[in-house]
Amino acid sequence: MIQKSLVLIKPDGVERGLIGEIIKRFEQRGLKIVGMKMVWVDKDFAKEHYSEHVNKPFFNELLTMITEGPIVAIALEGRNAIKVVRKIVGSTRPDEALPGTIRGDFAHSLIEGRNLVHASANESDAEKELRLWFKEDELKEYERSDEKHVIGKR
Ligand code: IDP
Ligand code: MG
């Protein structure tokens, strides 16, 4: 199934100069970038994005972390993109993330919720999150020249 997923390079990823390194990993895997922008969100927007965590003890810390600097928001498309993207990102806790994953290669602890990236967890989250972060005309349709090999027939 061809899916779209939302990835956010969180403020720690941007401030550490890892934008290119992170995007490269999705791009080289054959995932197509269909939307991308840099945004600095406020707490109200962050509350909406992380509404599922409103009752968690780390919610306030999470809001502070995600609003402390600019974020790169990326919409990715590919076959089973939601699962594939989560695999590339790795486990939530960097101390559990496997080497070879983004969190496993560039972090080792979850200080103040820092783990470099966000990735949609499932189809309904992906739909909701893409609607929140991107206007319809900010998502583009085009063909990558390697689609025959990395995606196959739709
Ligand atoms: P995910 O980003 O891997 O989907 P979630 O469980 O949805 O992980 O948590 C959302 C975000 O909240 C995490 O990426 C991380 O930034 C932060 N977070 C999760 N658990 C904790 C915690 O125990 N302490 C502080 N921050 C946390
Ligand atoms: Mg999550």
PDB file of C-alpha atoms and ligand atoms in Angstrom:
ATOM      1  CA  MET A   1       0.000   0.000   0.000  1.00  0.00           C
ATOM      2  CA  ILE A   2       1.357   3.426  -0.943  1.00  0.00           C
ATOM      3  CA  GLN A   3       1.256   5.624   2.156  1.00  0.00           C
ATOM      4  CA  LYS A   4       2.351   9.044   3.286  1.00  0.00           C
ATOM      5  CA  SER A   5       3.977   9.683   6.661  1.00  0.00           C
ATOM      6  CA  LEU A   6       4.977  12.797   8.575  1.00  0.00           C
ATOM      7  CA  VAL A   7       8.545  13.172   9.816  1.00  0.00           C
ATOM      8  CA  LEU A   8       9.687  16.076  11.943  1.00  0.00           C
ATOM      9  CA  ILE A   9      13.343  16.864  12.475  1.00  0.00           C
ATOM     10  CA  LYS A  10      12.983  18.194  16.005  1.00  0.00           C
ATOM     11  CA  PRO A  11      14.882  21.255  17.319  1.00  0.00           C
ATOM     12  CA  ASP A  12      17.773  19.101  18.598  1.00  0.00           C
ATOM     13  CA  GLY A  13      18.269  17.638  15.110  1.00  0.00           C
ATOM     14  CA  VAL A  14      18.189  21.072  13.480  1.00  0.00           C
ATOM     15  CA  GLU A  15      20.456  22.701  16.082  1.00  0.00           C
ATOM     16  CA  ARG A  16      22.977  19.865  15.846  1.00  0.00           C
ATOM     17  CA  GLY A  17      23.277  20.334  12.083  1.00  0.00           C
ATOM     18  CA  LEU A  18      21.820  16.925  11.263  1.00  0.00           C
ATOM     19  CA  ILE A  19      19.131  17.978   8.748  1.00  0.00           C
ATOM     20  CA  GLY A  20      21.012  16.684   5.712  1.00  0.00           C
ATOM     21  CA  GLU A  21      22.164  13.476   7.408  1.00  0.00           C
ATOM     22  CA  ILE A  22      18.616  12.664   8.491  1.00  0.00           C
ATOM     23  CA  ILE A  23      16.929  13.475   5.180  1.00  0.00           C
ATOM     24  CA  LYS A  24      19.571  11.463   3.310  1.00  0.00           C
ATOM     25  CA  ARG A  25      18.559   8.290   5.126  1.00  0.00           C
ATOM     26  CA  PHE A  26      14.934   8.513   3.972  1.00  0.00           C
ATOM     27  CA  GLU A  27      15.847   9.628   0.471  1.00  0.00           C
ATOM     28  CA  GLN A  28      18.409   6.877  -0.125  1.00  0.00           C
ATOM     29  CA  ARG A  29      15.862   4.264   1.029  1.00  0.00           C
ATOM     30  CA  GLY A  30      13.653   5.351  -1.865  1.00  0.00           C
ATOM     31  CA  LEU A  31      11.084   7.297   0.127  1.00  0.00           C
ATOM     32  CA  LYS A  32       9.854  10.275  -1.877  1.00  0.00           C
ATOM     33  CA  ILE A  33       9.823  13.720  -0.291  1.00  0.00           C
ATOM     34  CA  VAL A  34       6.406  15.127  -1.222  1.00  0.00           C
ATOM     35  CA  GLY A  35       6.431  18.094   1.178  1.00  0.00           C
ATOM     36  CA  MET A  36       9.059  19.927   3.219  1.00  0.00           C
ATOM     37  CA  LYS A  37       9.352  23.166   5.205  1.00  0.00           C
ATOM     38  CA  MET A  38      10.995  24.752   8.238  1.00  0.00           C
ATOM     39  CA  VAL A  39       8.614  25.927  10.945  1.00  0.00           C
ATOM     40  CA  TRP A  40       8.901  27.183  14.507  1.00  0.00           C
ATOM     41  CA  VAL A  41       5.683  26.191  16.271  1.00  0.00           C
ATOM     42  CA  ASP A  42       4.102  27.690  19.379  1.00  0.00           C
ATOM     43  CA  LYS A  43       2.783  25.778  22.372  1.00  0.00           C
ATOM     44  CA  ASP A  44      -0.836  25.721  21.156  1.00  0.00           C
ATOM     45  CA  PHE A  45       0.205  24.076  17.903  1.00  0.00           C
ATOM     46  CA  ALA A  46       2.482  21.675  19.789  1.00  0.00           C
ATOM     47  CA  LYS A  47      -0.396  20.726  22.114  1.00  0.00           C
ATOM     48  CA  GLU A  48      -2.465  19.774  19.101  1.00  0.00           C
ATOM     49  CA  HIS A  49       0.307  17.715  17.564  1.00  0.00           C
ATOM     50  CA  TYR A  50       0.990  15.883  20.837  1.00  0.00           C
ATOM     51  CA  SER A  51      -2.633  15.779  22.095  1.00  0.00           C
ATOM     52  CA  GLU A  52      -2.426  11.997  22.700  1.00  0.00           C
ATOM     53  CA  HIS A  53       0.207  12.684  25.392  1.00  0.00           C
ATOM     54  CA  VAL A  54      -1.703  15.371  27.290  1.00  0.00           C
ATOM     55  CA  ASN A  55      -1.932  13.266  30.462  1.00  0.00           C
ATOM     56  CA  LYS A  56       1.654  11.993  30.433  1.00  0.00           C
ATOM     57  CA  PRO A  57       4.005  13.208  33.177  1.00  0.00           C
ATOM     58  CA  PHE A  58       6.462  14.445  30.519  1.00  0.00           C
ATOM     59  CA  PHE A  59       3.900  16.508  28.572  1.00  0.00           C
ATOM     60  CA  ASN A  60       5.170  19.955  29.666  1.00  0.00           C
ATOM     61  CA  GLU A  61       8.773  18.964  29.055  1.00  0.00           C
ATOM     62  CA  LEU A  62       7.752  17.727  25.603  1.00  0.00           C
ATOM     63  CA  LEU A  63       6.059  21.040  24.756  1.00  0.00           C
ATOM     64  CA  THR A  64       9.134  23.009  25.874  1.00  0.00           C
ATOM     65  CA  MET A  65      11.479  20.817  23.824  1.00  0.00           C
ATOM     66  CA  ILE A  66       9.417  20.895  20.628  1.00  0.00           C
ATOM     67  CA  THR A  67       8.944  24.703  20.718  1.00  0.00           C
ATOM     68  CA  GLU A  68      12.540  25.668  21.616  1.00  0.00           C
ATOM     69  CA  GLY A  69      13.701  26.072  18.002  1.00  0.00           C
ATOM     70  CA  PRO A  70      12.793  25.493  14.382  1.00  0.00           C
ATOM     71  CA  ILE A  71      11.648  22.123  13.085  1.00  0.00           C
ATOM     72  CA  VAL A  72      11.914  20.661   9.588  1.00  0.00           C
ATOM     73  CA  ALA A  73       8.599  19.045   8.649  1.00  0.00           C
ATOM     74  CA  ILE A  74       8.746  16.446   5.888  1.00  0.00           C
ATOM     75  CA  ALA A  75       6.024  14.456   4.157  1.00  0.00           C
ATOM     76  CA  LEU A  76       7.331  11.150   2.814  1.00  0.00           C
ATOM     77  CA  GLU A  77       5.650   8.755   0.412  1.00  0.00           C
ATOM     78  CA  GLY A  78       6.365   5.123  -0.321  1.00  0.00           C
ATOM     79  CA  ARG A  79       5.126   1.572  -0.084  1.00  0.00           C
ATOM     80  CA  ASN A  80       4.209   0.943   3.577  1.00  0.00           C
ATOM     81  CA  ALA A  81       5.949   4.240   4.295  1.00  0.00           C
ATOM     82  CA  ILE A  82       4.647   4.513   7.858  1.00  0.00           C
ATOM     83  CA  LYS A  83       6.304   1.273   8.983  1.00  0.00           C
ATOM     84  CA  VAL A  84       9.469   1.800   6.945  1.00  0.00           C
ATOM     85  CA  VAL A  85       9.954   5.321   8.300  1.00  0.00           C
ATOM     86  CA  ARG A  86       9.521   4.159  11.917  1.00  0.00           C
ATOM     87  CA  LYS A  87      12.185   1.489  11.318  1.00  0.00           C
ATOM     88  CA  ILE A  88      14.624   4.078   9.965  1.00  0.00           C
ATOM     89  CA  VAL A  89      13.935   6.306  12.996  1.00  0.00           C
ATOM     90  CA  GLY A  90      14.373   3.588  15.655  1.00  0.00           C
ATOM     91  CA  SER A  91      12.990   3.120  19.171  1.00  0.00           C
ATOM     92  CA  THR A  92      11.614   6.082  21.108  1.00  0.00           C
ATOM     93  CA  ARG A  93      14.345   5.803  23.746  1.00  0.00           C
ATOM     94  CA  PRO A  94      17.767   6.390  22.163  1.00  0.00           C
ATOM     95  CA  ASP A  95      19.327   4.026  24.733  1.00  0.00           C
ATOM     96  CA  GLU A  96      17.207   1.256  23.215  1.00  0.00           C
ATOM     97  CA  ALA A  97      17.475   2.308  19.571  1.00  0.00           C
ATOM     98  CA  LEU A  98      19.572   0.009  17.402  1.00  0.00           C
ATOM     99  CA  PRO A  99      22.710   1.220  15.663  1.00  0.00           C
ATOM    100  CA  GLY A 100      21.831   1.969  12.048  1.00  0.00           C
ATOM    101  CA  THR A 101      18.709   3.853  13.055  1.00  0.00           C
ATOM    102  CA  ILE A 102      18.678   7.657  13.317  1.00  0.00           C
ATOM    103  CA  ARG A 103      18.101   7.629  17.073  1.00  0.00           C
ATOM    104  CA  GLY A 104      20.594   4.763  17.479  1.00  0.00           C
ATOM    105  CA  ASP A 105      23.342   6.510  15.546  1.00  0.00           C
ATOM    106  CA  PHE A 106      23.049  10.090  16.805  1.00  0.00           C
ATOM    107  CA  ALA A 107      21.737   9.932  20.385  1.00  0.00           C
ATOM    108  CA  HIS A 108      22.013   7.715  23.424  1.00  0.00           C
ATOM    109  CA  SER A 109      19.649   9.157  26.038  1.00  0.00           C
ATOM    110  CA  LEU A 110      16.190  10.700  26.180  1.00  0.00           C
ATOM    111  CA  ILE A 111      17.215  13.901  27.981  1.00  0.00           C
ATOM    112  CA  GLU A 112      14.218  16.282  28.067  1.00  0.00           C
ATOM    113  CA  GLY A 113      12.504  14.118  25.441  1.00  0.00           C
ATOM    114  CA  ARG A 114      15.249  14.687  22.866  1.00  0.00           C
ATOM    115  CA  ASN A 115      15.364  11.971  20.250  1.00  0.00           C
ATOM    116  CA  LEU A 116      15.923  13.985  17.053  1.00  0.00           C
ATOM    117  CA  VAL A 117      12.852  13.008  15.045  1.00  0.00           C
ATOM    118  CA  HIS A 118       9.137  12.391  15.097  1.00  0.00           C
ATOM    119  CA  ALA A 119       7.472   9.882  12.783  1.00  0.00           C
ATOM    120  CA  SER A 120       3.770   9.084  12.410  1.00  0.00           C
ATOM    121  CA  ALA A 121       2.830   5.900  14.268  1.00  0.00           C
ATOM    122  CA  ASN A 122      -0.070   4.612  12.150  1.00  0.00           C
ATOM    123  CA  GLU A 123      -2.358   5.502   9.254  1.00  0.00           C
ATOM    124  CA  SER A 124      -4.872   7.584  11.172  1.00  0.00           C
ATOM    125  CA  ASP A 125      -2.102   9.539  12.957  1.00  0.00           C
ATOM    126  CA  ALA A 126      -0.339  10.095   9.635  1.00  0.00           C
ATOM    127  CA  GLU A 127      -3.490  11.502   8.037  1.00  0.00           C
ATOM    128  CA  LYS A 128      -4.236  13.749  10.995  1.00  0.00           C
ATOM    129  CA  GLU A 129      -0.634  14.952  11.329  1.00  0.00           C
ATOM    130  CA  LEU A 130      -0.153  15.653   7.620  1.00  0.00           C
ATOM    131  CA  ARG A 131      -3.353  17.738   7.668  1.00  0.00           C
ATOM    132  CA  LEU A 132      -2.073  19.653  10.693  1.00  0.00           C
ATOM    133  CA  TRP A 133       1.414  20.380   9.319  1.00  0.00           C
ATOM    134  CA  PHE A 134       0.756  20.813   5.580  1.00  0.00           C
ATOM    135  CA  LYS A 135      -1.834  22.614   3.489  1.00  0.00           C
ATOM    136  CA  GLU A 136      -3.113  20.558   0.586  1.00  0.00           C
ATOM    137  CA  ASP A 137      -1.151  22.528  -2.020  1.00  0.00           C
ATOM    138  CA  GLU A 138       2.080  22.123  -0.039  1.00  0.00           C
ATOM    139  CA  LEU A 139       2.119  18.416  -0.877  1.00  0.00           C
ATOM    140  CA  LYS A 140       3.454  17.759  -4.370  1.00  0.00           C
ATOM    141  CA  GLU A 141       2.927  14.973  -6.858  1.00  0.00           C
ATOM    142  CA  TYR A 142       5.865  14.089  -9.072  1.00  0.00           C
ATOM    143  CA  GLU A 143       7.772  11.030 -10.205  1.00  0.00           C
ATOM    144  CA  ARG A 144      11.196   9.959  -9.041  1.00  0.00           C
ATOM    145  CA  SER A 145      13.284   8.373 -11.756  1.00  0.00           C
ATOM    146  CA  ASP A 146      13.943   5.275  -9.607  1.00  0.00           C
ATOM    147  CA  GLU A 147      10.293   4.490  -8.846  1.00  0.00           C
ATOM    148  CA  LYS A 148      10.248   1.480 -11.148  1.00  0.00           C
ATOM    149  CA  HIS A 149      12.886  -0.149  -8.937  1.00  0.00           C
ATOM    150  CA  VAL A 150      12.020   1.056  -5.434  1.00  0.00           C
ATOM    151  CA  ILE A 151       8.206   1.212  -5.488  1.00  0.00           C
ATOM    152  CA  GLY A 152       7.149  -0.884  -8.468  1.00  0.00           C
ATOM    153  CA  LYS A 153       3.698  -0.625 -10.005  1.00  0.00           C
ATOM    154  CA  ARG A 154       1.111   1.277  -7.967  1.00  0.00           C
TER     155      ARG A 154
HETATM  156  P1  IDP B   1       7.569   8.291  19.381  1.00  0.00           P
HETATM  157  O1  IDP B   1       8.087   9.682  19.074  1.00  0.00           O
HETATM  158  O2  IDP B   1       8.642   7.253  19.186  1.00  0.00           O
HETATM  159  O3  IDP B   1       6.295   7.956  18.657  1.00  0.00           O
HETATM  160  P2  IDP B   1       5.951   8.606  21.788  1.00  0.00           P
HETATM  161  O4  IDP B   1       5.773   7.554  22.833  1.00  0.00           O
HETATM  162  O5  IDP B   1       4.792   8.894  20.880  1.00  0.00           O
HETATM  163  O6  IDP B   1       7.264   8.242  20.956  1.00  0.00           O
HETATM  164  O7  IDP B   1       6.363   9.935  22.556  1.00  0.00           O
HETATM  165  C1  IDP B   1       6.375  11.168  21.884  1.00  0.00           C
HETATM  166  C2  IDP B   1       7.627  11.921  22.249  1.00  0.00           C
HETATM  167  O8  IDP B   1       7.577  12.274  23.643  1.00  0.00           O
HETATM  168  C3  IDP B   1       8.939  11.130  22.124  1.00  0.00           C
HETATM  169  O9  IDP B   1       9.434  11.104  20.809  1.00  0.00           O
HETATM  170  C4  IDP B   1       9.849  11.908  23.043  1.00  0.00           C
HETATM  171  O10 IDP B   1      10.302  13.116  22.430  1.00  0.00           O
HETATM  172  C5  IDP B   1       8.891  12.280  24.187  1.00  0.00           C
HETATM  173  N1  IDP B   1       8.931  11.288  25.283  1.00  0.00           N
HETATM  174  C6  IDP B   1       8.453  10.015  25.266  1.00  0.00           C
HETATM  175  N2  IDP B   1       8.637   9.403  26.444  1.00  0.00           N
HETATM  176  C7  IDP B   1       9.240  10.327  27.244  1.00  0.00           C
HETATM  177  C8  IDP B   1       9.705  10.297  28.600  1.00  0.00           C
HETATM  178  O11 IDP B   1       9.587   9.303  29.327  1.00  0.00           O
HETATM  179  N3  IDP B   1      10.313  11.452  29.066  1.00  0.00           N
HETATM  180  C9  IDP B   1      10.445  12.569  28.300  1.00  0.00           C
HETATM  181  N4  IDP B   1      10.016  12.622  27.037  1.00  0.00           N
HETATM  182  C10 IDP B   1       9.437  11.531  26.495  1.00  0.00           C
HETATM  183 MG    MG B   2       4.391   8.792  18.837  1.00  0.00          MG
END
